[in-house]
Coordinates of C-alpha atoms in Angstrom, one line a residue:
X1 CA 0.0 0.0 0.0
X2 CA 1.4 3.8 -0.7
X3 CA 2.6 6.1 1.9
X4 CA 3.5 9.7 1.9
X5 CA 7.1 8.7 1.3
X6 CA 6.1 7.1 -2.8
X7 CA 3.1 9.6 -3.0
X8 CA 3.7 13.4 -4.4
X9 CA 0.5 15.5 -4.2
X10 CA 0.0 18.4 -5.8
X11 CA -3.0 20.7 -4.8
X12 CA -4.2 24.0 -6.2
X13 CA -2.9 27.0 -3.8
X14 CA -5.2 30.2 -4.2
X15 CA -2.8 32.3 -2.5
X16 CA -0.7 31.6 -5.9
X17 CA -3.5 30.4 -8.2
X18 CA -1.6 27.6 -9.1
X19 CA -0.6 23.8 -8.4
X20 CA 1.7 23.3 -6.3
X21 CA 3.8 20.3 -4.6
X22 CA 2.5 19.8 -1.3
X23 CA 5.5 19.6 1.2
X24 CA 3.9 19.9 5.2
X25 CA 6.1 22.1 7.1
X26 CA 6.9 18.8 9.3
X27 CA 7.3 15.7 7.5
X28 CA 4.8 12.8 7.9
X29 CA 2.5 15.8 10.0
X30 CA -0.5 17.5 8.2
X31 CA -2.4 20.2 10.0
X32 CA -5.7 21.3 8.6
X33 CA -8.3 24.6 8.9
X34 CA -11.6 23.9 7.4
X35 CA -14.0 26.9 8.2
X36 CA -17.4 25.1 9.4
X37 CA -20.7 26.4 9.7
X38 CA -22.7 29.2 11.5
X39 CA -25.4 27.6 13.4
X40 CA -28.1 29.5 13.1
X41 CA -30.1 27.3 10.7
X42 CA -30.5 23.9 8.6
X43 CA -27.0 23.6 6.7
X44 CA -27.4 23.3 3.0
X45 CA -25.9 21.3 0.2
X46 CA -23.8 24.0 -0.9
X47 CA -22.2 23.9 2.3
X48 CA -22.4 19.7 2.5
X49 CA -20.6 19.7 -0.6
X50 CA -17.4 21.5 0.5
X51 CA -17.0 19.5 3.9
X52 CA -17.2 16.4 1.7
X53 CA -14.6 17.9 -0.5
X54 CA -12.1 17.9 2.5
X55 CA -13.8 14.9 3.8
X56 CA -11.8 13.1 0.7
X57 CA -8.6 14.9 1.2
X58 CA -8.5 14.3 5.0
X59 CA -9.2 10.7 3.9
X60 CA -6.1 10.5 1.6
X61 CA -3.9 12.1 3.8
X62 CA -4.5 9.4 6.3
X63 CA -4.7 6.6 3.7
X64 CA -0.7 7.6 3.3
X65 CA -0.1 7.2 6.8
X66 CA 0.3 11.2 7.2
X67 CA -0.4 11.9 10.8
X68 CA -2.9 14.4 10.1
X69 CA -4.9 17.0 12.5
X70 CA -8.0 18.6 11.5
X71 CA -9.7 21.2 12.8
X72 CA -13.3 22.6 11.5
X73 CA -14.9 24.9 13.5
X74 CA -18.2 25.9 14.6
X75 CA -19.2 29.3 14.2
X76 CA -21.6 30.3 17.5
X77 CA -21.4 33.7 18.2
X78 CA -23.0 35.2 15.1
X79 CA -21.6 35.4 11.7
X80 CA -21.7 39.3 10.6
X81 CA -19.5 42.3 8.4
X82 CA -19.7 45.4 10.9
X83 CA -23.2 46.5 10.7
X84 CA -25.4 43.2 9.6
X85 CA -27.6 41.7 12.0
X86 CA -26.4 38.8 14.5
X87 CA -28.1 35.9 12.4
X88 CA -28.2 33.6 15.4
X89 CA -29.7 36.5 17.6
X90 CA -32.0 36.8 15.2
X91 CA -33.2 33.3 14.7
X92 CA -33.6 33.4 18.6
X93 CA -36.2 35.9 18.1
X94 CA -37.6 34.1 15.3
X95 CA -37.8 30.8 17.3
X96 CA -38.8 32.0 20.2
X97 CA -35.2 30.4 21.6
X98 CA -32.3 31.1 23.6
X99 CA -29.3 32.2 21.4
X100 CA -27.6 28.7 22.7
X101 CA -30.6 26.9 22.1
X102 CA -30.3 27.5 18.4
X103 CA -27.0 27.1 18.2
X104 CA -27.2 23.6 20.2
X105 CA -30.2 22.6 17.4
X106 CA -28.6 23.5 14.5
X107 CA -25.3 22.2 15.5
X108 CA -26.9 18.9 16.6
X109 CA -28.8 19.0 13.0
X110 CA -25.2 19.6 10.8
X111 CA -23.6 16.4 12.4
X112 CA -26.7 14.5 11.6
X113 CA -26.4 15.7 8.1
X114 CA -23.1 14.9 7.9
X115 CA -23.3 12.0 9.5
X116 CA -26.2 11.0 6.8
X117 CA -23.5 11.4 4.4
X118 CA -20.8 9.3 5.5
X119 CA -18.2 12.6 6.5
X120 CA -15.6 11.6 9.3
X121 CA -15.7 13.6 12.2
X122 CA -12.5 16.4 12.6
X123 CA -9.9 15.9 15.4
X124 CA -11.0 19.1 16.9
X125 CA -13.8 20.9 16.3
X126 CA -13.8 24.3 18.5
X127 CA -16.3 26.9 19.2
X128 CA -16.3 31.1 18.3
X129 CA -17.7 31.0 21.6
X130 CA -15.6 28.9 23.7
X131 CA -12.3 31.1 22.5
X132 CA -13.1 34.6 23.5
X133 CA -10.5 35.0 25.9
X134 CA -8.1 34.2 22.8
X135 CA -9.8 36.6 20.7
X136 CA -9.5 39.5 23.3
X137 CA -5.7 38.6 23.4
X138 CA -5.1 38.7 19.5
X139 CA -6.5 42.4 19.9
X140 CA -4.9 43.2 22.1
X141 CA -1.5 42.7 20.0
X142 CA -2.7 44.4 17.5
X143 CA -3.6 47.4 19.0
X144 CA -0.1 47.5 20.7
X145 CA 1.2 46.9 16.9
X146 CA -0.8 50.3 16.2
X147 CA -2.6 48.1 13.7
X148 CA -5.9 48.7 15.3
X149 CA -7.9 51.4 17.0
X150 CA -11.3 51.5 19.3
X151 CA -13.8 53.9 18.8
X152 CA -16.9 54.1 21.0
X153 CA -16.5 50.8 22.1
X154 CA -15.6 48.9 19.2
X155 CA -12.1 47.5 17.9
X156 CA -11.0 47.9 14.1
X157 CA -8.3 46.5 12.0
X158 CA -6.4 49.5 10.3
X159 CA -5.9 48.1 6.8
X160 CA -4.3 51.2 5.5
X161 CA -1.4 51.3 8.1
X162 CA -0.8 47.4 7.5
X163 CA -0.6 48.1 4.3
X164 CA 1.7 50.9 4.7
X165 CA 3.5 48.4 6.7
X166 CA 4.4 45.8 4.6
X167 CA 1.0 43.8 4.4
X168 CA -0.5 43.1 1.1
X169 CA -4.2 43.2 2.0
X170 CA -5.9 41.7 -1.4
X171 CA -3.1 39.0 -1.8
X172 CA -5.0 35.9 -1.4
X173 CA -8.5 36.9 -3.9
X174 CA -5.9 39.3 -5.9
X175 CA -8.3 42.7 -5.3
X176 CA -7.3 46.4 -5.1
X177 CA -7.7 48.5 -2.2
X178 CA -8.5 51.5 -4.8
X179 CA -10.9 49.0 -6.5
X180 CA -12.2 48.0 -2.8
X181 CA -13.1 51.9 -1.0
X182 CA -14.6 52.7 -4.4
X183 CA -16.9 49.8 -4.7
X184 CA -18.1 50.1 -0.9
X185 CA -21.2 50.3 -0.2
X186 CA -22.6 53.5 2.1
X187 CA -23.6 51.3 5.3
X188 CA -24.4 53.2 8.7
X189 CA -21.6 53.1 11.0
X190 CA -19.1 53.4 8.1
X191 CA -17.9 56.9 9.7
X192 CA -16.1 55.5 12.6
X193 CA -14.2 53.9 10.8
X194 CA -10.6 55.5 9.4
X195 CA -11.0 53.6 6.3
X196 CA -14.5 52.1 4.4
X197 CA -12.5 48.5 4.4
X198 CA -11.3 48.3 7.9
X199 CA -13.1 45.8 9.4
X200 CA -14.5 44.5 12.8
X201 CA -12.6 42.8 15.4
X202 CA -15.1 43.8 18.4
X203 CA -18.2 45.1 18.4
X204 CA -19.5 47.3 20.8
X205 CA -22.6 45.4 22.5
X206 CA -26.2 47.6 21.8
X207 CA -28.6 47.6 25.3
X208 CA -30.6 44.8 23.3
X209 CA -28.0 42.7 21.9
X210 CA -28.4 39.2 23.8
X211 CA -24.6 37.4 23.0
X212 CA -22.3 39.6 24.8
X213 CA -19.0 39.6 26.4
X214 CA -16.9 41.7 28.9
X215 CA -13.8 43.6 27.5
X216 CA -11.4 45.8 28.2
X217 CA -13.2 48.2 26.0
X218 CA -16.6 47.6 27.4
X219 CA -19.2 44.7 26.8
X220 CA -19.4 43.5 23.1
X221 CA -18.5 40.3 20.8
X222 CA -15.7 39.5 18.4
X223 CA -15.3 40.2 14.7
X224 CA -16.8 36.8 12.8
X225 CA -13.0 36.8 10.8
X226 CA -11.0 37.3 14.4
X227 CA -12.5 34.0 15.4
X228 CA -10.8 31.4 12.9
X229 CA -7.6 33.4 13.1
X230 CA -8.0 32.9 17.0
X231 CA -9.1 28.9 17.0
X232 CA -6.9 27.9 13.8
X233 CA -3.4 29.1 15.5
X234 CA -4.2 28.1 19.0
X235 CA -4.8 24.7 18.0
X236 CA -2.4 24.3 14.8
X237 CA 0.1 26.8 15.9
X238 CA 1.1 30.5 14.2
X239 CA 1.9 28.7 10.9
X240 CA 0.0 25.2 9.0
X241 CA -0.2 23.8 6.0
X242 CA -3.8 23.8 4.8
X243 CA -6.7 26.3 5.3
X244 CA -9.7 25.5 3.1
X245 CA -13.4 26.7 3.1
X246 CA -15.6 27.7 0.0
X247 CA -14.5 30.3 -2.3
X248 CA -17.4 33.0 -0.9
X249 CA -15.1 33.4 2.3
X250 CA -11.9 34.4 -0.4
X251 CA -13.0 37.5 0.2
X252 CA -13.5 39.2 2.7
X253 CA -13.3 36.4 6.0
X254 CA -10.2 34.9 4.7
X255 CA -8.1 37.7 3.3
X256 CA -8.8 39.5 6.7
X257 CA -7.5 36.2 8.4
X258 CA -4.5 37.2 6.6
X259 CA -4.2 40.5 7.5
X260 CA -4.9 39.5 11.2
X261 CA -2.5 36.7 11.3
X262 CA 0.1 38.5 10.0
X263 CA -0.5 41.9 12.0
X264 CA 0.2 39.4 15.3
X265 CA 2.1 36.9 14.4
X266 CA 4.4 38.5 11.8
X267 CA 4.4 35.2 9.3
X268 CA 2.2 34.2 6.7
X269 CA 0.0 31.9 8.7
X270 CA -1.3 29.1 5.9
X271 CA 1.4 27.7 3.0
X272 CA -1.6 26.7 1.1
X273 CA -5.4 28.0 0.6
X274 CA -7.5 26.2 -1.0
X275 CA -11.2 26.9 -2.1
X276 CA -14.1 24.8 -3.4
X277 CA -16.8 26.2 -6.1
X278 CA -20.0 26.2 -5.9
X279 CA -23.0 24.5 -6.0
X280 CA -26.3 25.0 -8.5
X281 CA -29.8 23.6 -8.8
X282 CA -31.2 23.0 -12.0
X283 CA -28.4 25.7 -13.6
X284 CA -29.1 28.6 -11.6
X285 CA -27.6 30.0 -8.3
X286 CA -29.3 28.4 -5.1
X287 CA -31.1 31.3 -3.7
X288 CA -33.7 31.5 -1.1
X289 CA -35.4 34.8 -2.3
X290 CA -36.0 32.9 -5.3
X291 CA -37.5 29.5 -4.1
X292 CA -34.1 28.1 -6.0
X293 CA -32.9 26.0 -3.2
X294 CA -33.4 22.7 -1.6
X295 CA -32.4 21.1 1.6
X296 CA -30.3 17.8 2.2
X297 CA -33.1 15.8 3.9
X298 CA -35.4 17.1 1.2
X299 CA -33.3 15.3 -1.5
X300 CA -32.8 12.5 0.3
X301 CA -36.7 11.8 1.4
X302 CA -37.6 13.4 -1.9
X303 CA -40.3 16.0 -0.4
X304 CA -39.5 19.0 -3.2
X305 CA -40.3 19.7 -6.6
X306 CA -37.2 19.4 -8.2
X307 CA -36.7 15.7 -8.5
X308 CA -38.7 12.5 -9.3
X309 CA -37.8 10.5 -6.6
X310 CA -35.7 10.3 -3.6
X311 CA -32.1 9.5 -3.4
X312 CA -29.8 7.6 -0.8
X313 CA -27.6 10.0 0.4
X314 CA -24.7 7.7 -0.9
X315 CA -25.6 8.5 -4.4
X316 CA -25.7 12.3 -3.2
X317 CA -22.1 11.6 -2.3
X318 CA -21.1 9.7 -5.3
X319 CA -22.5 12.5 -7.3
X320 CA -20.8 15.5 -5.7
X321 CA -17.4 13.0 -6.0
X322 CA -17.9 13.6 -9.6
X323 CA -17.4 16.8 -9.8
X324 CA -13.5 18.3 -8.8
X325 CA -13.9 20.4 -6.0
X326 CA -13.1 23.2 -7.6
X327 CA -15.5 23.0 -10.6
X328 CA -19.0 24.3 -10.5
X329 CA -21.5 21.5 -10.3
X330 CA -24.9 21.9 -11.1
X331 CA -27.7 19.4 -9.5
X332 CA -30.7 18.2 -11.5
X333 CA -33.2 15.8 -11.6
X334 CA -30.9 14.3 -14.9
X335 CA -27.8 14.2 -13.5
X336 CA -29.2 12.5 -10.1
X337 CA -30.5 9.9 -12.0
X338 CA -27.4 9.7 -14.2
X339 CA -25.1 9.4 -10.7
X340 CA -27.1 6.4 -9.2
X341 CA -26.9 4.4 -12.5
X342 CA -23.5 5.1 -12.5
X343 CA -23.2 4.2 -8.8
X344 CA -25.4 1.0 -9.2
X345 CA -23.2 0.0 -11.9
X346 CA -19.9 0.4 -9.8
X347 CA -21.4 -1.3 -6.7
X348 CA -22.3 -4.1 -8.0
X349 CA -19.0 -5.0 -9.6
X350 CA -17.6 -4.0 -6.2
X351 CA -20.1 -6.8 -4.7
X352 CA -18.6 -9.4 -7.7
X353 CA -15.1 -8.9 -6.7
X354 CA -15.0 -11.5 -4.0
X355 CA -16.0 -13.8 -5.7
X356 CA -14.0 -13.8 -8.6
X357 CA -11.6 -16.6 -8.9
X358 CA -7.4 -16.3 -9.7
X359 CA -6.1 -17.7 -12.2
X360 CA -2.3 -18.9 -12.8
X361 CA -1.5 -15.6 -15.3
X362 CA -2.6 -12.4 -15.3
X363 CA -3.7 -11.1 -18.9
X364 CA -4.3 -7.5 -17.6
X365 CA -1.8 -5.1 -16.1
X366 CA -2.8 -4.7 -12.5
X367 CA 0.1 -1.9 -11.5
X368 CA -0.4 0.4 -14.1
X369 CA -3.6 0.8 -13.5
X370 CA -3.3 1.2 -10.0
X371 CA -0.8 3.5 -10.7
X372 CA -2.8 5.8 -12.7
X373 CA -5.5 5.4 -10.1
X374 CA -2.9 7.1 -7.5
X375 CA -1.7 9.8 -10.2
X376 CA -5.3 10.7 -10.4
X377 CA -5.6 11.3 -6.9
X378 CA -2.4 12.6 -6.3
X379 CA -3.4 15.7 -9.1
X380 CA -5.4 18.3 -6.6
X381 CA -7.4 15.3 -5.5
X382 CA -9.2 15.0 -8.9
X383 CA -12.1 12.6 -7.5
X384 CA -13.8 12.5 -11.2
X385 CA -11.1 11.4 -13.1
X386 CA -10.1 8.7 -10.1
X387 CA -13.8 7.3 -10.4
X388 CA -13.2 7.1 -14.5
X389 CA -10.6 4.6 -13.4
X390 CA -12.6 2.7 -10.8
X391 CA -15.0 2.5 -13.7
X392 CA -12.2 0.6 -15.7
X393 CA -11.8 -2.0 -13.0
X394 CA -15.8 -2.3 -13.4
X395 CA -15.1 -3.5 -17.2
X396 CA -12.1 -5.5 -15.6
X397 CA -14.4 -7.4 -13.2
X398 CA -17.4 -8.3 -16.1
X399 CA -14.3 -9.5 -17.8
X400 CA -13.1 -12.0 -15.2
X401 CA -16.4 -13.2 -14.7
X402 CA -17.4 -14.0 -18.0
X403 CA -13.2 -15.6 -18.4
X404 CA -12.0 -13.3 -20.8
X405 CA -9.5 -11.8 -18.6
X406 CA -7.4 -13.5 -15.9
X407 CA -5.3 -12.5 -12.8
X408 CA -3.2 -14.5 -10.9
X409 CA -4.0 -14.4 -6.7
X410 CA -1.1 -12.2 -6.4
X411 CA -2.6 -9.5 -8.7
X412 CA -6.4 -10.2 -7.6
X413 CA -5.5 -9.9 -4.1
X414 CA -3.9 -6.0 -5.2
X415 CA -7.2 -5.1 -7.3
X416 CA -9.4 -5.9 -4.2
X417 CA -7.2 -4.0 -2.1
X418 CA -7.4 -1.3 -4.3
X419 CA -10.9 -1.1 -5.0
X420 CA -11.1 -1.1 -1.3
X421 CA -8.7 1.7 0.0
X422 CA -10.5 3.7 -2.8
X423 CA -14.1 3.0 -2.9
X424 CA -14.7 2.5 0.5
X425 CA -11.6 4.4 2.4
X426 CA -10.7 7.4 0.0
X427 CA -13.9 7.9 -1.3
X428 CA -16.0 7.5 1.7
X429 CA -18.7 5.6 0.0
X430 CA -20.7 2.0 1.0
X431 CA -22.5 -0.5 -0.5
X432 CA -26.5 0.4 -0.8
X433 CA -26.7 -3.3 0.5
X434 CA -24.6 -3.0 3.8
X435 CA -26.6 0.9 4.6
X436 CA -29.9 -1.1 4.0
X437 CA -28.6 -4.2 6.4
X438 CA -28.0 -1.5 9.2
X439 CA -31.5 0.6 8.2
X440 CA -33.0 -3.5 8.3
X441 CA -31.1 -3.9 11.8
X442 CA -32.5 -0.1 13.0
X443 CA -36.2 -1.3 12.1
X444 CA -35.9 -4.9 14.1
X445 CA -34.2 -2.6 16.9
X446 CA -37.4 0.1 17.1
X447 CA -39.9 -2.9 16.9
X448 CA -38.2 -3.8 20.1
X449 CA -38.4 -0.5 21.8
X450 CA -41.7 0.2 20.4
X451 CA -43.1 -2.6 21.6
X452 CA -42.0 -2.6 25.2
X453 CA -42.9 0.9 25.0
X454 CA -46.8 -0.6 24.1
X455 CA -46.3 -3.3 27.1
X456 CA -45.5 0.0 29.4
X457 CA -48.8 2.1 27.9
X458 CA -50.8 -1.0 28.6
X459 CA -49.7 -1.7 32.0
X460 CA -50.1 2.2 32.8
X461 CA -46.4 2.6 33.4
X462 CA -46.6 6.1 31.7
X463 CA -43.1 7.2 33.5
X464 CA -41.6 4.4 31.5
X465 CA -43.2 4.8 28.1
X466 CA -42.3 8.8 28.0
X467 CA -38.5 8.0 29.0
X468 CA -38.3 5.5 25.8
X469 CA -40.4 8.3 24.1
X470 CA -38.0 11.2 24.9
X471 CA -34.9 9.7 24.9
X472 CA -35.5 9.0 21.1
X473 CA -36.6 11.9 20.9
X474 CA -33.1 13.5 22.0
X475 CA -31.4 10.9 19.7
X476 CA -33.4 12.5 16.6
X477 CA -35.5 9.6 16.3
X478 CA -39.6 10.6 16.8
X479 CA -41.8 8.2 17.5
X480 CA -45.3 8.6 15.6
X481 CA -48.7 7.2 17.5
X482 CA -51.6 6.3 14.8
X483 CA -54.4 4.8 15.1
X484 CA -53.3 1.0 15.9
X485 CA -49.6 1.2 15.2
X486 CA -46.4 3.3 16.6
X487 CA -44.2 4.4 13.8
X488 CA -41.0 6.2 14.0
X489 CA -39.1 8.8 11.5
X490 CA -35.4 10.0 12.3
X491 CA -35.1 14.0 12.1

């Protein structure tokens, strides 16, 4: 099997717009920054999409035996640019919920998601809220590097005077300051500031803002870019290798993480960014306002308008995994339908494999293919071209069965191997047979519960039946009274 010492990857670095040969600053270690969500409601496949992207390249990393520390973080004290309203305040009003209530739902509701489709968890996966005292402390360097200044309250980054300074604000999504102040839009609050694109680092706290914090410059909260700048060098030190996220947080969240970084530390903090592209429905941006938009669980229990049937979230997976990550992909009924052909066909030559029979030659190169499998992979982690090969070994696999090709053990034992590390390992994906054993497993399970829950209600042991009841409940799984029956849906 490959390691990191016979594997050269090279990745795309948007702080050069360019591949480049991935070398971690310490050899056999890989430290990694995905930006994760803010909790404030139902994540959506946009965003799915992306974590799956470094899903597969945390995958690879430890398929080579790197040792590799990943870090995605959960955004929980508001996500806002200066003068935009807290969004998880907000959605407290709107729910009639404590701030932390919302952010404990929705961040329950993303690893359910993720979960759903087959993501490993990170090694560390910190809070905005849980590194304030950090985030005080990073301002507090930079105001002693005279590269920020309070007014009434709040904290600001000076952009000019770290510009003047050395910095290169713009490096990373190659924009113009002169090209920035003139395109600025006239928001209130603007005047405090020295400069249009200085941005937030604390916020001064209104009388009826609910997520607040004491400061040395009065109560308030931090600046949504300060946070990752705060959580990503505590926990992977003033310098890593990788810091991804979607390409809408180029600009502005990551180039200020730059500026921030740099204004503290004095060192560029990531050797390579790196950006995923977006996600469309039906060839149009996903939008809200529009109605253009549709949920994860909607896909998957096929409750929308926009597709025929439902879809395993597998074959969501295996359809985003055709796509490079930094393509635009565009989602349709069409190309749903396409993907779980095209998944249907893999998986069942997958399910052949073992019982395919050696022969004493081989009349098929085994290594180069595997080889080409690895140089796919290796090339920015291009997934599609990877599964045009795994497609290969389908053809391969009809072959051997119907006897018109041949492997000896030695080469069948590799291509099983193979297929394995990549399909199920690298890939991240599983047999629609072995999810519906576990869903077959999950129903004989809730028969059980259900029905000493019905033994309880009978016998007038209520205390009992609401504990089963709830405790579900709390483990996403709802259990559904008709008339004669108990069914039971997972959130």
């Amino acid at each position: 099997m490959r390691t990191y010492h016979n594997n050269k990857i090279k990745l795309f670095n948007s702080l050069h717009g360019k591949k480049e040969l991935f070398i971690p600053l310490h050899e056999g270690f890989v430290g990694m920054y995905v930006c994760g969500p803010t909790v404030y409601n139902k994540v959506h496949l946009g965003n799915v999409r992306t974590f799956l992207s470094f899903d597969v390249i945390n995958r690879y990393f430890r398929h080579l035996k790197y040792k590799i520390r990943y870090v995605r973080n959960i955004t929980d004290a508001g996500h806002l640019l200066d003068n935009e309203e807290d969004k998880i305040s907000k959605q407290s009003v709107l729910e009639k919920l404590e701030p932390m209530e919302v952010v404990q739902k929705y961040t329950v509701d993303f690893h359910n998601v993720l979960s759903l489709f087959n993501l490993l968890p990170p090694n560390i996966e910190p809070t905005a809220t849980g590194h304030i005292v950090e985030q005080i402390e990073l301002i507090k360097k930079l105001l002693k590097n005279g590269l920020a200044y309070t007014v009434n309250g709040s904290v600001y980054f000076d952009v000019n005077k770290y510009n003047m300074e050395g910095g290169n604000y713009g490096e990373l999504s190659g924009r113009k300051i002169e090209d920035m102040i003139a395109n600025t839009r006239d928001l209130d609050g603007q005047g405090e500031k020295k400069n249009p694109q200085d941005f937030a680092l604390w916020k001064r706290a209104s009388a009826e803002h609910i997520m607040r914090w004491p400061s040395p410059w009065g109560d308030g909260f931090p600046g949504w870019h300060l946070e990752c700048t705060a959580m990503s060098t505590k926990y992977l030190g003033e310098k890593f290798d990788i810091h991804g996220g979607g390409m809408d947080l180029k600009f502005p969240h990551h180039e200020c993480e730059i500026a921030q970084a740099k204004g503290t530390l004095g060192v560029e903090p990531v050797k390579y960014w790196m950006h995923t592209n977006m996600l469309t429905l039906n060839g149009q941006k996903m939008s809200k306002s529009t109605g253009n938009t549709i949920l994860p669980e909607e896909l998957i229990q096929g409750n929308n308008n926009f597709f025929e049937k439902p879809f395993h979230p597998i074959i969501v997976r295996f359809f985003f995994l055709q796509a490079h990550y930094r393509s635009v992909l565009d989602l349709s009924n069409e190309a749903m339908i396409a993907a779980e052909k095209g998944f249907i066909r893999l998986s069942s030559a997958i399910e052949k494999l073992s019982s395919i029979k050696s022969s004493k030659i081989s009349t098929f190169n085994i290594q180069d293919w595997i080889d080409l499998c690895y140089e796919a992979i290796n090339d920015d982690f291009n997934t599609p071209i990877l599964i045009s090969y795994l497609f290969e070994a389908v053809k391969l696999i009809n072959n051997l069965e119907l006897g018109n090709e041949t492997l000896n053990q030695e080469d069948l034992s590799k291509l099983q191997e193979v297929i394995h590390a990549f399909f199920y390992d690298i890939l991240g994906l599983e047999l629609l047979s072995d999810t519906l054993n576990d869903h077959s497993k999950l129903d004989h399970a809730m028969k059980v519960l259900i029905d000493l829950r019905n033994k309880a209600r009978l016998e007038k042991d209520w205390a009992l039946s609401d504990e089963i009841r709830d405790r579900l409940a709390e483990s996403g799984i709802i259990l559904k009274d008709g008339k004669g029956e108990t069914t039971y849906e997972i959130e």
